[in-house]
Short mmCIF file of C-alpha atoms in Angstrom, two decimals:
data_model
loop_
_atom_site.label_atom_id
_atom_site.label_comp_id
_atom_site.label_asym_id
_atom_site.label_seq_id
_atom_site.Cartn_x
_atom_site.Cartn_y
_atom_site.Cartn_z
CA MET A 1 14.08 13.97 -3.82
CA SER A 2 12.83 16.85 -1.65
CA ASP A 3 10.88 16.16 1.54
CA LEU A 4 7.75 17.77 0.10
CA LYS A 5 7.85 15.55 -3.00
CA LEU A 6 8.43 12.50 -0.82
CA PHE A 7 5.51 13.54 1.37
CA PHE A 8 3.09 13.69 -1.56
CA ARG A 9 4.51 10.53 -3.10
CA TYR A 10 3.56 8.59 0.01
CA ILE A 11 0.38 10.27 1.22
CA THR A 12 -1.42 10.43 -2.16
CA PRO A 13 -1.71 6.67 -2.80
CA SER A 14 -2.13 6.03 0.93
CA MET A 15 -5.07 8.43 1.17
CA LEU A 16 -6.63 7.08 -1.99
CA GLY A 17 -6.22 3.54 -0.68
CA MET A 18 -7.85 4.42 2.64
CA LEU A 19 -10.64 6.30 0.86
CA ILE A 20 -11.28 3.22 -1.23
CA ALA A 21 -11.24 1.11 1.95
CA GLY A 22 -13.78 3.53 3.44
CA VAL A 23 -16.02 2.89 0.46
CA TYR A 24 -16.27 -0.72 1.71
CA SER A 25 -18.61 0.43 4.46
CA ILE A 26 -20.49 2.74 2.12
CA VAL A 27 -21.08 -0.13 -0.29
CA ASP A 28 -22.42 -2.35 2.51
CA ILE A 29 -24.62 0.46 3.86
CA PHE A 30 -25.93 1.20 0.36
CA PHE A 31 -26.91 -2.41 -0.37
CA VAL A 32 -28.26 -3.02 3.14
CA GLY A 33 -30.39 0.14 2.90
CA ILE A 34 -31.88 -1.09 -0.38
CA ALA A 35 -32.26 -4.77 0.52
CA VAL A 36 -33.15 -4.67 4.23
CA GLY A 37 -34.10 -1.08 5.15
CA GLU A 38 -33.89 0.84 8.42
CA GLU A 39 -33.74 -2.23 10.67
CA GLY A 40 -30.82 -3.62 8.69
CA LEU A 41 -28.95 -0.32 8.95
CA ALA A 42 -29.60 -0.19 12.69
CA ALA A 43 -28.34 -3.80 13.09
CA ILE A 44 -25.12 -3.02 11.23
CA SER A 45 -24.60 0.04 13.42
CA LEU A 46 -24.73 -2.20 16.50
CA ALA A 47 -22.32 -4.70 14.91
CA PHE A 48 -19.59 -2.24 13.90
CA PRO A 49 -18.08 -1.59 17.38
CA VAL A 50 -17.44 -5.33 17.83
CA VAL A 51 -16.12 -5.74 14.30
CA MET A 52 -13.66 -2.91 14.99
CA LEU A 53 -11.76 -5.39 17.20
CA VAL A 54 -10.67 -7.16 14.02
CA TYR A 55 -9.49 -3.93 12.40
CA GLY A 56 -7.93 -2.68 15.63
CA ILE A 57 -5.84 -5.75 16.39
CA GLY A 58 -4.86 -6.27 12.74
CA ASP A 59 -3.83 -2.64 12.33
CA MET A 60 -1.98 -2.60 15.66
CA ILE A 61 0.24 -5.52 14.68
CA GLY A 62 0.71 -4.30 11.11
CA THR A 63 1.61 -0.72 12.05
CA GLY A 64 3.92 -1.73 14.90
CA ALA A 65 5.80 -4.03 12.54
CA GLY A 66 5.72 -1.42 9.76
CA ILE A 67 7.45 1.16 11.97
CA LEU A 68 10.19 -1.33 12.82
CA ILE A 69 10.55 -2.43 9.19
CA SER A 70 11.05 1.17 8.10
CA ARG A 71 13.51 1.86 10.90
CA GLU A 72 15.57 -1.20 9.98
CA ARG A 73 15.53 -0.15 6.32
CA GLY A 74 16.60 3.35 7.37
CA CYS A 75 19.58 1.81 9.18
CA GLY A 76 20.41 -0.40 6.18
CA ASN A 77 19.52 -3.61 8.07
CA ALA A 78 17.55 -5.65 5.50
CA ALA A 79 17.76 -8.86 7.57
CA GLY A 80 16.21 -7.14 10.58
CA ALA A 81 13.40 -5.71 8.46
CA ASN A 82 12.60 -9.14 7.07
CA ARG A 83 12.62 -10.67 10.56
CA PHE A 84 10.04 -8.17 11.81
CA PHE A 85 7.92 -8.83 8.71
CA ASN A 86 7.73 -12.56 9.40
CA ARG A 87 7.07 -12.04 13.12
CA MET A 88 4.17 -9.83 12.07
CA LEU A 89 2.71 -12.52 9.81
CA LEU A 90 2.72 -15.07 12.62
CA MET A 91 1.12 -12.63 15.07
CA GLU A 92 -1.66 -11.72 12.62
CA LEU A 93 -2.44 -15.41 12.06
CA LEU A 94 -2.55 -16.18 15.78
CA ALA A 95 -4.71 -13.15 16.57
CA GLY A 96 -7.11 -14.02 13.75
CA VAL A 97 -7.63 -17.50 15.17
CA LEU A 98 -7.89 -16.55 18.85
CA LEU A 99 -10.19 -13.51 18.58
CA PRO A 100 -13.34 -15.34 17.38
CA LEU A 101 -12.77 -18.13 19.90
CA LEU A 102 -12.77 -15.57 22.72
CA VAL A 103 -15.55 -13.26 21.51
CA ILE A 104 -18.20 -15.28 19.63
CA PRO A 105 -19.34 -17.30 22.70
CA TRP A 106 -20.24 -13.97 24.37
CA LEU A 107 -21.47 -12.19 21.26
CA GLY A 108 -25.17 -12.33 22.09
CA LEU A 109 -24.59 -10.77 25.51
CA ILE A 110 -22.28 -8.12 24.04
CA LEU A 111 -24.82 -7.06 21.40
CA THR A 112 -27.68 -7.06 23.90
CA GLY A 113 -25.59 -4.95 26.24
CA SER A 114 -24.95 -2.58 23.34
CA GLY A 115 -28.68 -1.97 23.05
CA ALA A 116 -29.79 -4.58 20.50
CA THR A 117 -33.54 -5.17 20.66
CA PRO A 118 -35.07 -8.60 19.94
CA GLU A 119 -35.86 -7.37 16.42
CA LEU A 120 -32.30 -6.23 15.71
CA LEU A 121 -30.34 -8.97 17.49
CA PRO A 122 -30.55 -11.82 14.90
CA GLY A 123 -29.28 -9.69 12.03
CA ALA A 124 -26.57 -8.02 14.10
CA TYR A 125 -25.45 -11.40 15.48
CA SER A 126 -25.13 -13.16 12.12
CA TYR A 127 -23.33 -10.21 10.49
CA THR A 128 -20.85 -9.86 13.36
CA ALA A 129 -20.21 -13.58 13.82
CA ILE A 130 -19.27 -14.06 10.16
CA LEU A 131 -16.88 -11.11 10.12
CA LEU A 132 -15.26 -12.22 13.38
CA GLY A 133 -15.04 -15.86 12.33
CA ALA A 134 -13.21 -15.01 9.12
CA GLY A 135 -11.37 -12.01 10.57
CA VAL A 136 -8.00 -13.70 10.11
CA MET A 137 -8.12 -12.82 6.40
CA GLN A 138 -8.73 -9.15 7.15
CA MET A 139 -5.96 -9.08 9.76
CA VAL A 140 -3.38 -10.70 7.49
CA ALA A 141 -4.40 -8.46 4.59
CA MET A 142 -3.96 -5.33 6.75
CA GLY A 143 -0.52 -6.47 7.89
CA LEU A 144 0.61 -7.32 4.37
CA MET A 145 -0.55 -4.00 2.91
CA THR A 146 1.21 -2.07 5.67
CA ALA A 147 4.39 -4.06 4.96
CA ILE A 148 4.08 -3.32 1.24
CA ARG A 149 3.77 0.40 2.00
CA ASN A 150 6.81 0.26 4.29
CA ASP A 151 8.67 -1.71 1.62
CA GLY A 152 8.55 1.47 -0.49
CA ARG A 153 5.54 0.59 -2.67
CA PRO A 154 2.59 2.75 -1.53
CA ILE A 155 0.97 2.77 -4.99
CA LEU A 156 0.82 -1.03 -5.10
CA ALA A 157 -0.79 -1.04 -1.65
CA MET A 158 -3.46 1.32 -2.98
CA TRP A 159 -4.26 -0.93 -5.96
CA LEU A 160 -4.57 -3.96 -3.71
CA VAL A 161 -7.29 -2.12 -1.78
CA VAL A 162 -9.03 -1.50 -5.12
CA VAL A 163 -9.03 -5.26 -5.77
CA GLY A 164 -10.92 -5.84 -2.52
CA LEU A 165 -13.39 -3.03 -3.19
CA VAL A 166 -14.29 -4.21 -6.69
CA GLY A 167 -14.81 -7.72 -5.36
CA ASN A 168 -16.97 -6.42 -2.51
CA ILE A 169 -19.25 -4.46 -4.85
CA GLY A 170 -19.80 -7.40 -7.17
CA LEU A 171 -20.37 -9.90 -4.36
CA ASP A 172 -22.74 -7.55 -2.48
CA ALA A 173 -24.88 -7.23 -5.58
CA LEU A 174 -24.88 -11.01 -6.07
CA PHE A 175 -25.56 -12.11 -2.49
CA MET A 176 -27.89 -9.34 -1.32
CA ILE A 177 -29.83 -8.36 -4.43
CA GLY A 178 -29.49 -11.46 -6.60
CA LEU A 179 -29.80 -14.18 -3.93
CA GLY A 180 -31.61 -12.18 -1.23
CA TRP A 181 -29.29 -13.20 1.61
CA GLY A 182 -29.69 -9.89 3.49
CA LEU A 183 -27.14 -9.12 6.22
CA VAL A 184 -25.57 -12.58 5.88
CA GLY A 185 -24.88 -11.77 2.23
CA ALA A 186 -23.23 -8.47 3.18
CA ALA A 187 -20.92 -10.23 5.64
CA VAL A 188 -20.01 -13.07 3.27
CA ALA A 189 -19.28 -10.58 0.46
CA THR A 190 -16.95 -8.59 2.72
CA VAL A 191 -15.11 -11.71 3.89
CA LEU A 192 -14.56 -13.05 0.37
CA ALA A 193 -13.39 -9.65 -0.91
CA GLN A 194 -10.90 -9.40 1.95
CA GLY A 195 -9.65 -12.88 1.10
CA MET A 196 -9.00 -11.78 -2.48
CA ALA A 197 -6.99 -8.78 -1.27
CA MET A 198 -5.03 -10.97 1.15
CA LEU A 199 -4.01 -13.48 -1.52
CA CYS A 200 -2.97 -10.77 -3.99
CA SER A 201 -0.94 -9.01 -1.26
CA LEU A 202 0.76 -12.24 -0.24
CA GLY A 203 1.69 -12.94 -3.85
CA TYR A 204 3.78 -9.77 -4.02
CA PHE A 205 6.24 -11.10 -1.44
CA PHE A 206 7.08 -14.05 -3.68
CA THR A 207 8.15 -11.80 -6.56
CA ARG A 208 11.60 -10.38 -7.35
CA TYR A 209 10.29 -6.86 -6.74
CA ALA A 210 9.79 -7.39 -2.99
CA GLY A 211 12.46 -6.27 -0.55
CA LEU A 212 10.84 -8.52 2.08
CA GLY A 213 10.14 -12.22 1.81
CA VAL A 214 8.14 -14.92 3.58
CA ARG A 215 10.46 -17.11 5.69
CA ILE A 216 8.83 -19.88 7.70
CA ARG A 217 11.88 -20.26 9.96
CA GLU A 218 11.53 -16.61 11.04
CA MET A 219 7.86 -16.99 12.02
CA ARG A 220 8.28 -17.49 15.75
CA LEU A 221 7.38 -15.64 18.92
CA SER A 222 10.19 -13.64 20.54
CA ARG A 223 10.87 -10.41 22.38
CA GLU A 224 10.62 -8.64 19.03
CA CYS A 225 6.89 -9.43 19.05
CA GLY A 226 6.64 -7.38 22.23
CA ARG A 227 8.33 -4.45 20.45
CA ILE A 228 5.79 -4.73 17.64
CA LEU A 229 2.90 -4.62 20.11
CA SER A 230 4.33 -1.73 22.12
CA LEU A 231 4.74 0.43 19.03
CA GLY A 232 1.31 -0.60 17.73
CA ILE A 233 -0.59 0.26 20.92
CA PRO A 234 -1.54 3.79 19.76
CA THR A 235 -2.83 2.38 16.47
CA PHE A 236 -5.03 -0.09 18.32
CA GLY A 237 -6.37 2.85 20.31
CA ASN A 238 -7.01 4.68 17.06
CA GLN A 239 -9.26 1.88 15.85
CA LEU A 240 -10.67 1.41 19.33
CA SER A 241 -11.63 5.08 19.38
CA ILE A 242 -13.70 4.49 16.25
CA GLY A 243 -15.37 1.51 17.92
CA ALA A 244 -15.93 3.52 21.10
CA MET A 245 -17.36 6.38 19.06
CA LEU A 246 -19.80 4.00 17.38
CA PHE A 247 -20.72 2.25 20.64
CA PHE A 248 -21.41 5.40 22.66
CA HIS A 249 -23.20 7.10 19.79
CA ASN A 250 -25.35 4.00 19.26
CA TRP A 251 -26.25 3.91 22.94
CA GLN A 252 -27.20 7.59 23.13
CA SER A 253 -28.97 7.54 19.77
CA LEU A 254 -31.23 4.75 21.00
CA ALA A 255 -31.76 6.52 24.32
CA TYR A 256 -32.70 9.89 22.82
CA GLY A 257 -34.26 8.92 19.48
CA GLY A 258 -34.95 5.18 19.27
CA VAL A 259 -34.44 3.02 16.17
CA VAL A 260 -35.04 5.99 13.85
CA ALA A 261 -32.10 7.88 15.37
CA LEU A 262 -29.94 4.73 15.32
CA ALA A 263 -30.64 4.24 11.60
CA ALA A 264 -29.86 7.93 11.05
CA TYR A 265 -26.57 7.56 12.91
CA THR A 266 -25.58 4.67 10.65
CA VAL A 267 -25.56 7.13 7.75
CA ILE A 268 -23.94 9.90 9.82
CA SER A 269 -21.14 7.58 10.92
CA THR A 270 -20.60 6.50 7.31
CA VAL A 271 -19.97 10.11 6.31
CA GLU A 272 -17.66 10.55 9.30
CA SER A 273 -15.84 7.35 8.43
CA VAL A 274 -15.02 8.61 4.92
CA GLY A 275 -13.30 11.66 6.39
CA SER A 276 -11.71 9.55 9.09
CA MET A 277 -10.30 7.09 6.53
CA LEU A 278 -8.85 9.94 4.46
CA MET A 279 -7.14 11.32 7.56
CA THR A 280 -5.96 7.84 8.54
CA GLY A 281 -4.56 7.47 5.04
CA MET A 282 -2.61 10.66 5.45
CA GLY A 283 -1.24 9.36 8.74
CA ALA A 284 -0.38 6.03 7.11
CA GLY A 285 1.57 7.90 4.43
CA VAL A 286 3.43 9.98 7.01
CA GLN A 287 4.38 6.99 9.19
CA PRO A 288 6.90 5.19 6.89
CA LEU A 289 8.78 8.42 6.17
CA VAL A 290 8.95 9.57 9.79
CA SER A 291 10.05 6.09 10.95
CA TYR A 292 12.62 5.86 8.14
CA PHE A 293 14.17 9.25 8.90
CA PHE A 294 14.26 8.67 12.65
CA GLY A 295 15.73 5.20 12.12
CA GLY A 296 18.57 6.80 10.11
CA GLY A 297 19.12 9.62 12.62
CA ARG A 298 17.71 12.32 10.29
CA CYS A 299 15.28 13.66 12.85
CA ARG A 300 14.85 17.15 11.44
CA ARG A 301 13.47 15.69 8.22
CA GLY A 302 11.13 13.48 10.26
CA HIS A 303 9.82 16.54 12.13
CA ARG A 304 9.29 18.33 8.81
CA ILE A 305 7.23 15.46 7.39
CA GLY A 306 5.05 15.45 10.51
CA ASN A 307 4.44 19.19 10.17
CA TYR A 308 3.51 18.80 6.49
CA GLY A 309 0.99 16.15 7.50
CA MET A 310 -0.73 18.21 10.19
CA VAL A 311 -1.05 21.32 8.00
CA SER A 312 -2.36 19.27 5.07
CA ALA A 313 -4.87 17.53 7.37
CA PHE A 314 -6.28 20.89 8.47
CA LEU A 315 -6.69 22.08 4.86
CA LEU A 316 -8.35 18.80 3.92
CA GLY A 317 -10.64 19.17 6.95
CA ILE A 318 -11.92 22.48 5.61
CA VAL A 319 -12.79 20.83 2.30
CA MET A 320 -14.52 17.89 4.04
CA MET A 321 -16.56 20.21 6.27
CA PHE A 322 -18.00 22.17 3.35
CA ALA A 323 -18.55 19.01 1.29
CA SER A 324 -20.58 17.51 4.16
CA MET A 325 -22.70 20.65 4.45
CA VAL A 326 -23.47 20.62 0.74
CA ALA A 327 -24.26 16.88 0.55
CA CYS A 328 -26.08 16.46 3.89
CA ARG A 329 -29.55 16.06 2.34
CA PHE A 330 -28.52 13.93 -0.60
CA VAL A 331 -26.52 11.32 1.32
CA PRO A 332 -29.35 9.84 3.50
CA TRP A 333 -31.63 9.45 0.49
CA SER A 334 -28.86 7.77 -1.55
CA MET A 335 -28.44 5.17 1.22
CA GLY A 336 -32.06 4.14 1.40
CA LEU A 337 -33.36 6.37 4.21
CA SER A 338 -36.57 8.36 3.92
CA GLY A 339 -38.97 10.37 6.06
CA GLU A 340 -38.03 11.17 9.66
CA ALA A 341 -34.84 9.07 9.64
CA ALA A 342 -33.53 10.86 6.52
CA GLU A 343 -34.28 14.28 8.00
CA GLU A 344 -32.53 13.39 11.25
CA ALA A 345 -29.51 12.04 9.38
CA ALA A 346 -29.20 15.24 7.32
CA HIS A 347 -29.47 17.33 10.48
CA GLY A 348 -26.82 15.24 12.26
CA ILE A 349 -24.39 15.43 9.31
CA LEU A 350 -24.74 19.22 9.31
CA ILE A 351 -24.05 19.53 13.05
CA GLY A 352 -21.13 17.10 13.00
CA SER A 353 -19.44 18.51 9.87
CA SER A 354 -17.23 20.90 11.85
CA ALA A 355 -15.47 17.89 13.43
CA PHE A 356 -13.50 17.49 10.18
CA LEU A 357 -11.57 20.71 10.86
CA LEU A 358 -9.50 19.14 13.65
CA LEU A 359 -10.11 15.40 13.18
CA GLY A 360 -7.19 14.94 10.77
CA VAL A 361 -4.80 17.22 12.63
CA VAL A 362 -5.19 15.14 15.78
CA ARG A 363 -5.04 11.86 13.84
CA VAL A 364 -1.86 12.74 11.93
CA GLY A 365 -0.32 14.27 15.06
CA SER A 366 -0.78 11.05 17.02
CA VAL A 367 0.73 8.99 14.15
CA TYR A 368 3.70 11.36 14.00
CA PHE A 369 4.39 10.93 17.73
CA GLN A 370 4.03 7.15 17.40
CA ALA A 371 6.31 6.86 14.36
CA SER A 372 9.01 9.02 15.99
CA GLY A 373 9.06 6.92 19.16
CA ARG A 374 6.93 9.13 21.43
CA ILE A 375 4.47 6.45 22.46
CA ILE A 376 3.12 8.18 25.59
CA PRO A 377 1.77 11.37 23.92
CA ALA A 378 0.41 9.28 21.02
CA SER A 379 -1.39 6.97 23.46
CA ILE A 380 -2.76 9.85 25.55
CA LEU A 381 -4.22 11.50 22.45
CA ILE A 382 -5.86 8.32 21.24
CA TYR A 383 -6.92 6.55 24.43
CA GLY A 384 -7.92 9.82 26.06
CA ASP A 385 -10.36 10.23 23.19
CA SER A 386 -11.75 6.69 23.43
CA PHE A 387 -12.23 6.45 27.18
CA CYS A 388 -12.50 9.99 28.48
CA ILE A 389 -13.17 12.98 26.25
CA LEU A 390 -15.65 11.55 23.71
CA PRO A 391 -17.68 9.51 26.27
CA LEU A 392 -17.84 12.54 28.55
CA CYS A 393 -19.11 14.74 25.72
CA LEU A 394 -21.69 12.12 24.78
CA LEU A 395 -22.83 11.88 28.39
CA VAL A 396 -23.04 15.61 29.17
CA LEU A 397 -24.12 17.34 25.95
CA PRO A 398 -27.38 15.37 25.43
CA LEU A 399 -28.47 16.32 28.95
CA PHE A 400 -28.73 19.92 27.73
CA PHE A 401 -29.35 19.57 23.99
CA GLY A 402 -31.03 16.17 23.58
CA LEU A 403 -30.29 14.37 20.31
CA ASN A 404 -28.51 17.46 18.98
CA GLY A 405 -26.01 16.97 21.80
CA VAL A 406 -25.31 13.45 20.52
CA TRP A 407 -24.51 14.82 17.07
CA ALA A 408 -22.37 17.65 18.52
CA ALA A 409 -20.18 15.37 20.66
CA MET A 410 -17.65 14.69 17.88
CA PRO A 411 -16.80 18.32 17.03
CA VAL A 412 -16.67 19.36 20.70
CA SER A 413 -14.38 16.46 21.65
CA ARG A 414 -11.99 17.33 18.77
CA ILE A 415 -11.47 20.79 20.31
CA PHE A 416 -10.28 19.27 23.60
CA LEU A 417 -8.00 16.81 21.77
CA PHE A 418 -6.53 19.60 19.67
CA GLY A 419 -5.62 21.42 22.88
CA LEU A 420 -3.76 18.31 24.07
CA LEU A 421 -1.94 18.05 20.74
CA LEU A 422 -0.79 21.68 20.96
CA PHE A 423 0.53 20.99 24.46
CA PHE A 424 2.64 18.05 23.27
CA LEU A 425 3.89 19.94 20.21
CA ARG A 426 4.94 22.85 22.40
CA ARG A 427 6.90 20.49 24.65
CA ARG A 428 8.62 19.08 21.57
CA ARG A 429 9.64 22.54 20.38
CA GLU A 430 10.94 23.54 23.79
CA GLY A 431 13.11 20.44 23.94
CA ASN A 432 11.30 19.11 27.04
CA SER A 433 9.58 16.18 25.34
CA MET A 434 10.39 12.63 26.32
CA ARG A 435 13.48 10.90 25.09
CA VAL A 436 13.43 9.55 21.51
CA LEU A 437 15.52 6.94 19.74
CA ASN A 438 18.99 8.02 18.60
CA GLY A 439 18.86 11.10 20.80
CA CYS A 440 16.48 13.01 18.51
#
């Protein structure tokens, strides 16, 4: 099969799966907007940065293990691939148990420090505590789906995401509309839906179709766990960058526009998250192929897949930008906003739409570097975004442009990150990039 056909075979179901996963947040926002209103949307916006810890740690472990699974498969070492799979399962379980024990005792202080007012704190606290407390199911589900994708079954991974989405929609309607549980209902629905996806994913590994299998004796901590974490560090930063984006935007939205602006940003961030999930899906489709080819010493093919991904991400970004411009007034109304908040949300979506042009290119580029063994450039792209470029844009731009500067921070920061990406790609082409596995 040609590289281009392989590329589309992997990225298509991966992108669809991530798009469906992105609809999770849209579903919650939709039902919260109807059942609770602006205060509920604002509370969820404050909760998301903390909840991203669950996604970040789960994805870090899953992706790090997935890269190693694909490399071992590329080398023909089935036993090694299975060993990394079972190490990953143990690590996801341990992380899912330890995270709520470490975070929930400080949750009230964290949310207050994030800007939660006395009116918003109870809802934000209950929503976040439930998702953290049951986060182990989400973490294990993320690891299992990544393993399924790296086991050569990307379409199955997509359908497993669909299972969770359908369950989430039905349970949201039951708990929030039918029983009137508000934000607690939204959190419980999400947790139960994730549990369904986890159980279905786990079931695959007990079938004859799985190349990997659950082995209790292989579930132990070792140096291989350190390899999983080291390769997953950029992925954690990727999720952390989303949390940082939400946190800093929340802070500046409250500072420059109050609760109205915070409710508006909840809708704006939902639109951004759809594009972000699509781009993440493209990266997730690129990763198994790049890792597989580099593991087998076929580095030129790995480079080609990475290039396909970055070009495709740019073309998709053009489509997403124009789609956002067209839908900017419809989206806030469809999610329960009205009046000043709806107008501000439409305005923010319009300003931020240009971020899609480079968002995916940078995202796929960082995944390509990570999957090919170049951890330092991948980490610089991702962590530089989370802790330097985006916060700096959010600090400086509002000083000159007010709330418009908050909405413009995403597109401006993507320009700086794209410059960094070009620098690393140029070093790769000139043969001066850092050393990669197998001498590639």
